[in-house]
Amino acid sequence: MAIQHFPLKLVSRRMLAPAVGHYTFVRDDGEPLDFIPGQFIQVHFSYADGTATKRSYSLATIHDHAMGPGEAVEIAVSYVPGGAATALFEGLDVGGSIDASGPFGRFCLMPGDANARYLLIATGTGVTPYRSMLPQLEAAIRERGVRVVLLLGARNPAELLYGDEFRAFAERHPAHFRFIPCFSRELPDAGSPHAHEDVREGYVQQFLAEVSPDAGQDIAYLCGNPNMVDACFEALKDTGFEVRQIRREKYVSSK
């Protein structure tokens, strides 16, 4: 089956962090992009020599199926110095278009999940799919009382992607959603909105044991830096998790 391509027109962009942009598009062919939170799109373009290439971006969109055609398509783009995709996105003006395909992937919450808790673990732009999952998580909290822990790694507070949104979600659901930002290089200043009791200093894999992973009740999602994904995968297996209880997606920066 041939992959269907479609144009995406840039509506707006803003900086999430010094080297990460949040881009909002609409499909420029009048069709909706119906997707499951956790899926990704591919952006197709060419290198300077004309060689075709592509990059994958998880959808950050907080999806509302009622919106119909023309709904937003949101992604987070990491800027890589000298990167071809970075040049494409940095040079894209509002109203400009890119060529995309998708959605793809199975890094999603599954309808048959009957677990008591989700462990969501991410670094950097690996947190993007979890933003998209928030409405589904809210429904799962409401309908079956599921609990959720989000461990999110960043080097410093300026690089904590969507941190305000996850913190607000945690405040709305204090008994069910715990947000643990882990800063590897610099902690937030006292009195900062990012400073709270669940802030940790170090890497996410150092604090996995703190949330007491339980193979009898948890499903874990790992997304982001491959070293983090591998370390957490091995740690979870060591505590009795079966492979089917661990859903993984690795993010590899490419130029």
Tab-separated table of C-alpha atoms in Angstrom:
chain	number	residue	atom	x	y	z
A	1	MET	CA	0.000	0.000	0.000
A	2	ALA	CA	1.450	3.353	-1.053
A	3	ILE	CA	2.163	5.918	1.640
A	4	GLN	CA	-0.179	8.880	1.323
A	5	HIS	CA	1.557	12.251	1.317
A	6	PHE	CA	-0.183	15.505	2.252
A	7	PRO	CA	0.831	19.163	2.580
A	8	LEU	CA	1.076	20.783	5.998
A	9	LYS	CA	0.818	24.587	6.173
A	10	LEU	CA	2.518	26.354	9.079
A	11	VAL	CA	0.071	28.302	11.260
A	12	SER	CA	2.351	29.308	14.138
A	13	ARG	CA	5.547	28.468	15.955
A	14	ARG	CA	7.047	29.255	19.331
A	15	MET	CA	10.167	28.263	21.203
A	16	LEU	CA	9.692	25.632	23.911
A	17	ALA	CA	13.360	25.710	24.864
A	18	PRO	CA	16.514	27.394	23.515
A	19	ALA	CA	16.904	24.679	20.858
A	20	VAL	CA	13.372	23.246	20.531
A	21	GLY	CA	10.496	24.761	18.579
A	22	HIS	CA	6.791	23.939	18.819
A	23	TYR	CA	5.225	24.050	15.353
A	24	THR	CA	1.497	24.150	14.636
A	25	PHE	CA	0.305	23.181	11.157
A	26	VAL	CA	-2.963	22.423	9.402
A	27	ARG	CA	-3.373	20.020	6.534
A	28	ASP	CA	-3.483	22.160	3.428
A	29	ASP	CA	-5.701	19.757	1.489
A	30	GLY	CA	-8.806	20.188	3.642
A	31	GLU	CA	-8.590	16.674	5.089
A	32	PRO	CA	-8.301	15.829	8.806
A	33	LEU	CA	-5.276	14.022	10.221
A	34	ASP	CA	-6.989	11.339	12.250
A	35	PHE	CA	-4.451	9.746	14.558
A	36	ILE	CA	-4.055	7.951	17.860
A	37	PRO	CA	-2.070	9.849	20.520
A	38	GLY	CA	1.449	8.454	20.565
A	39	GLN	CA	1.744	8.175	16.782
A	40	PHE	CA	4.142	10.164	14.586
A	41	ILE	CA	4.342	11.738	11.155
A	42	GLN	CA	7.217	11.813	8.703
A	43	VAL	CA	8.378	15.015	7.013
A	44	HIS	CA	9.884	14.564	3.545
A	45	PHE	CA	12.442	16.921	2.012
A	46	SER	CA	15.730	16.870	0.108
A	47	TYR	CA	19.332	17.555	0.988
A	48	ALA	CA	21.146	20.339	-0.857
A	49	ASP	CA	22.350	17.812	-3.449
A	50	GLY	CA	18.776	16.747	-4.190
A	51	THR	CA	18.887	13.430	-2.307
A	52	ALA	CA	15.508	12.647	-0.774
A	53	THR	CA	15.333	12.197	2.989
A	54	LYS	CA	12.789	12.257	5.835
A	55	ARG	CA	12.496	12.823	9.566
A	56	SER	CA	9.980	11.462	12.069
A	57	TYR	CA	8.157	13.661	14.608
A	58	SER	CA	5.753	12.514	17.299
A	59	LEU	CA	2.458	14.351	17.277
A	60	ALA	CA	2.116	16.718	20.220
A	61	THR	CA	-1.457	17.620	19.307
A	62	ILE	CA	-4.032	17.407	22.060
A	63	HIS	CA	-6.534	15.726	19.792
A	64	ASP	CA	-10.243	16.467	19.607
A	65	HIS	CA	-12.014	14.154	17.171
A	66	ALA	CA	-14.984	16.527	17.105
A	67	MET	CA	-13.000	19.279	15.379
A	68	GLY	CA	-13.074	17.635	11.944
A	69	PRO	CA	-11.087	18.791	8.908
A	70	GLY	CA	-8.540	21.537	9.331
A	71	GLU	CA	-7.565	20.660	12.889
A	72	ALA	CA	-4.101	21.470	14.192
A	73	VAL	CA	-1.118	19.195	13.646
A	74	GLU	CA	1.512	19.977	16.302
A	75	ILE	CA	5.088	18.744	16.604
A	76	ALA	CA	8.205	19.612	18.608
A	77	VAL	CA	11.385	20.062	16.575
A	78	SER	CA	14.879	19.832	18.088
A	79	TYR	CA	17.388	22.057	16.346
A	80	VAL	CA	20.640	20.270	15.490
A	81	PRO	CA	23.565	22.564	14.528
A	82	GLY	CA	24.186	22.177	10.809
A	83	GLY	CA	21.188	19.892	10.454
A	84	ALA	CA	19.281	19.764	7.169
A	85	ALA	CA	15.926	19.370	8.921
A	86	THR	CA	16.810	22.254	11.236
A	87	ALA	CA	17.468	24.451	8.213
A	88	LEU	CA	14.129	23.401	6.735
A	89	PHE	CA	12.165	24.312	9.857
A	90	GLU	CA	14.103	27.445	10.761
A	91	GLY	CA	13.559	28.740	7.229
A	92	LEU	CA	9.849	27.951	7.170
A	93	ASP	CA	7.649	31.051	7.362
A	94	VAL	CA	4.056	31.111	8.592
A	95	GLY	CA	1.926	30.143	5.599
A	96	GLY	CA	4.702	27.993	4.139
A	97	SER	CA	4.192	24.287	3.519
A	98	ILE	CA	6.051	21.032	4.019
A	99	ASP	CA	5.391	17.538	2.645
A	100	ALA	CA	4.346	14.957	5.239
A	101	SER	CA	2.996	11.426	5.535
A	102	GLY	CA	1.429	9.330	8.263
A	103	PRO	CA	0.359	8.809	10.925
A	104	PHE	CA	2.546	5.859	11.873
A	105	GLY	CA	3.442	3.907	15.001
A	106	ARG	CA	1.981	1.904	17.857
A	107	PHE	CA	3.461	3.808	20.833
A	108	CYS	CA	-0.072	4.331	22.130
A	109	LEU	CA	-2.309	3.628	25.082
A	110	MET	CA	-4.152	0.413	24.248
A	111	PRO	CA	-7.950	0.077	24.594
A	112	GLY	CA	-7.608	-3.212	26.481
A	113	ASP	CA	-5.182	-1.899	29.107
A	114	ALA	CA	-6.387	-2.912	32.569
A	115	ASN	CA	-3.323	-1.802	34.536
A	116	ALA	CA	-3.589	0.169	37.764
A	117	ARG	CA	-0.732	2.545	36.854
A	118	TYR	CA	1.193	3.943	33.911
A	119	LEU	CA	4.873	4.805	34.262
A	120	LEU	CA	5.689	7.401	31.599
A	121	ILE	CA	9.412	8.024	31.247
A	122	ALA	CA	10.991	10.472	28.812
A	123	THR	CA	13.892	12.743	28.033
A	124	GLY	CA	13.754	15.854	25.856
A	125	THR	CA	11.323	15.748	22.926
A	126	GLY	CA	10.536	12.155	23.909
A	127	VAL	CA	7.840	13.660	26.128
A	128	THR	CA	5.896	14.887	23.079
A	129	PRO	CA	3.605	11.830	22.774
A	130	TYR	CA	2.689	12.047	26.452
A	131	ARG	CA	1.344	15.578	25.928
A	132	SER	CA	-0.885	14.190	23.204
A	133	MET	CA	-2.066	11.414	25.542
A	134	LEU	CA	-3.298	13.764	28.287
A	135	PRO	CA	-7.018	13.631	27.309
A	136	GLN	CA	-6.876	9.827	27.153
A	137	LEU	CA	-5.107	9.687	30.513
A	138	GLU	CA	-7.722	12.008	31.994
A	139	ALA	CA	-10.458	9.689	30.715
A	140	ALA	CA	-8.665	6.652	32.181
A	141	ILE	CA	-8.340	8.445	35.523
A	142	ARG	CA	-12.037	9.280	35.470
A	143	GLU	CA	-13.292	5.911	34.216
A	144	ARG	CA	-11.051	3.404	35.977
A	145	GLY	CA	-9.050	5.360	38.535
A	146	VAL	CA	-5.714	4.703	36.863
A	147	ARG	CA	-2.659	6.366	38.384
A	148	VAL	CA	0.132	7.909	36.303
A	149	VAL	CA	3.727	8.839	37.068
A	150	LEU	CA	5.655	10.985	34.581
A	151	LEU	CA	9.445	11.041	34.962
A	152	LEU	CA	10.813	13.702	32.606
A	153	GLY	CA	14.504	14.386	32.120
A	154	ALA	CA	16.038	17.711	31.077
A	155	ARG	CA	19.399	19.372	31.583
A	156	ASN	CA	17.917	22.498	33.166
A	157	PRO	CA	14.540	24.217	33.747
A	158	ALA	CA	14.734	26.121	30.440
A	159	GLU	CA	14.786	22.793	28.592
A	160	LEU	CA	11.849	21.189	30.424
A	161	LEU	CA	9.393	20.727	27.557
A	162	TYR	CA	5.683	21.344	28.285
A	163	GLY	CA	6.548	21.411	31.999
A	164	ASP	CA	3.862	23.980	32.841
A	165	GLU	CA	1.191	21.840	31.189
A	166	PHE	CA	2.216	18.660	33.001
A	167	ARG	CA	2.439	20.517	36.308
A	168	ALA	CA	-1.049	21.960	35.790
A	169	PHE	CA	-2.379	18.487	34.975
A	170	ALA	CA	-0.791	17.128	38.164
A	171	GLU	CA	-2.432	19.901	40.183
A	172	ARG	CA	-5.834	19.022	38.692
A	173	HIS	CA	-5.372	15.332	39.509
A	174	PRO	CA	-3.224	15.259	42.662
A	175	ALA	CA	-4.281	11.753	43.690
A	176	HIS	CA	-3.705	10.240	40.259
A	177	PHE	CA	-0.941	12.069	38.371
A	178	ARG	CA	2.567	12.646	39.693
A	179	PHE	CA	5.044	14.739	37.711
A	180	ILE	CA	8.737	14.247	38.539
A	181	PRO	CA	11.110	16.531	36.567
A	182	CYS	CA	14.715	15.356	36.729
A	183	PHE	CA	17.390	17.963	36.009
A	184	SER	CA	20.844	16.637	35.216
A	185	ARG	CA	22.796	19.924	35.265
A	186	GLU	CA	20.899	22.737	36.946
A	187	LEU	CA	18.028	22.825	39.411
A	188	PRO	CA	15.332	25.547	39.356
A	189	ASP	CA	15.772	28.520	41.640
A	190	ALA	CA	13.870	28.499	44.916
A	191	GLY	CA	10.556	30.223	44.391
A	192	SER	CA	10.495	29.343	40.688
A	193	PRO	CA	7.289	27.708	39.333
A	194	HIS	CA	9.507	24.744	38.452
A	195	ALA	CA	10.630	24.314	42.078
A	196	HIS	CA	8.461	21.827	43.956
A	197	GLU	CA	8.861	18.766	46.141
A	198	ASP	CA	8.977	16.281	43.246
A	199	VAL	CA	11.924	17.933	41.472
A	200	ARG	CA	15.000	15.702	41.403
A	201	GLU	CA	18.665	16.313	40.544
A	202	GLY	CA	20.092	13.719	38.179
A	203	TYR	CA	18.973	11.445	35.362
A	204	VAL	CA	15.536	9.836	35.120
A	205	GLN	CA	16.935	6.308	35.357
A	206	GLN	CA	18.368	7.172	38.790
A	207	PHE	CA	14.860	7.777	40.152
A	208	LEU	CA	12.991	4.896	38.582
A	209	ALA	CA	13.390	2.792	41.737
A	210	GLU	CA	11.890	5.642	43.799
A	211	VAL	CA	8.477	5.137	42.157
A	212	SER	CA	8.590	1.402	42.993
A	213	PRO	CA	7.909	-0.211	39.591
A	214	ASP	CA	5.481	-3.088	40.074
A	215	ALA	CA	5.132	-5.682	37.327
A	216	GLY	CA	1.828	-6.733	38.866
A	217	GLN	CA	0.114	-3.417	38.211
A	218	ASP	CA	2.189	-1.207	35.884
A	219	ILE	CA	2.643	-0.624	32.175
A	220	ALA	CA	5.720	1.442	31.334
A	221	TYR	CA	6.401	3.750	28.393
A	222	LEU	CA	9.971	4.762	27.536
A	223	CYS	CA	10.662	7.493	25.001
A	224	GLY	CA	13.696	9.610	24.199
A	225	ASN	CA	17.447	9.173	24.535
A	226	PRO	CA	18.416	5.601	23.518
A	227	ASN	CA	20.764	5.181	26.498
A	228	MET	CA	17.964	6.134	28.895
A	229	VAL	CA	15.504	3.834	27.132
A	230	ASP	CA	17.924	0.895	27.303
A	231	ALA	CA	18.852	1.534	30.952
A	232	CYS	CA	15.230	1.769	32.066
A	233	PHE	CA	14.230	-1.249	29.967
A	234	GLU	CA	16.862	-3.409	31.670
A	235	ALA	CA	15.966	-2.058	35.118
A	236	LEU	CA	12.278	-2.840	34.575
A	237	LYS	CA	13.034	-6.347	33.325
A	238	ASP	CA	15.171	-6.870	36.430
A	239	THR	CA	12.138	-6.027	38.591
A	240	GLY	CA	9.992	-8.630	36.835
A	241	PHE	CA	8.395	-6.740	33.950
A	242	GLU	CA	7.611	-8.764	30.851
A	243	VAL	CA	8.566	-7.215	27.527
A	244	ARG	CA	4.893	-6.708	26.635
A	245	GLN	CA	4.531	-4.417	29.682
A	246	ILE	CA	7.250	-2.071	28.391
A	247	ARG	CA	6.508	0.077	25.346
A	248	ARG	CA	9.538	1.814	23.833
A	249	GLU	CA	10.425	4.477	21.306
A	250	LYS	CA	13.978	5.779	20.820
A	251	TYR	CA	14.753	9.266	19.552
A	252	VAL	CA	17.982	9.591	17.604
A	253	SER	CA	19.072	13.043	16.415
A	254	SER	CA	20.144	13.058	12.777
A	255	LYS	CA	21.379	15.779	10.475
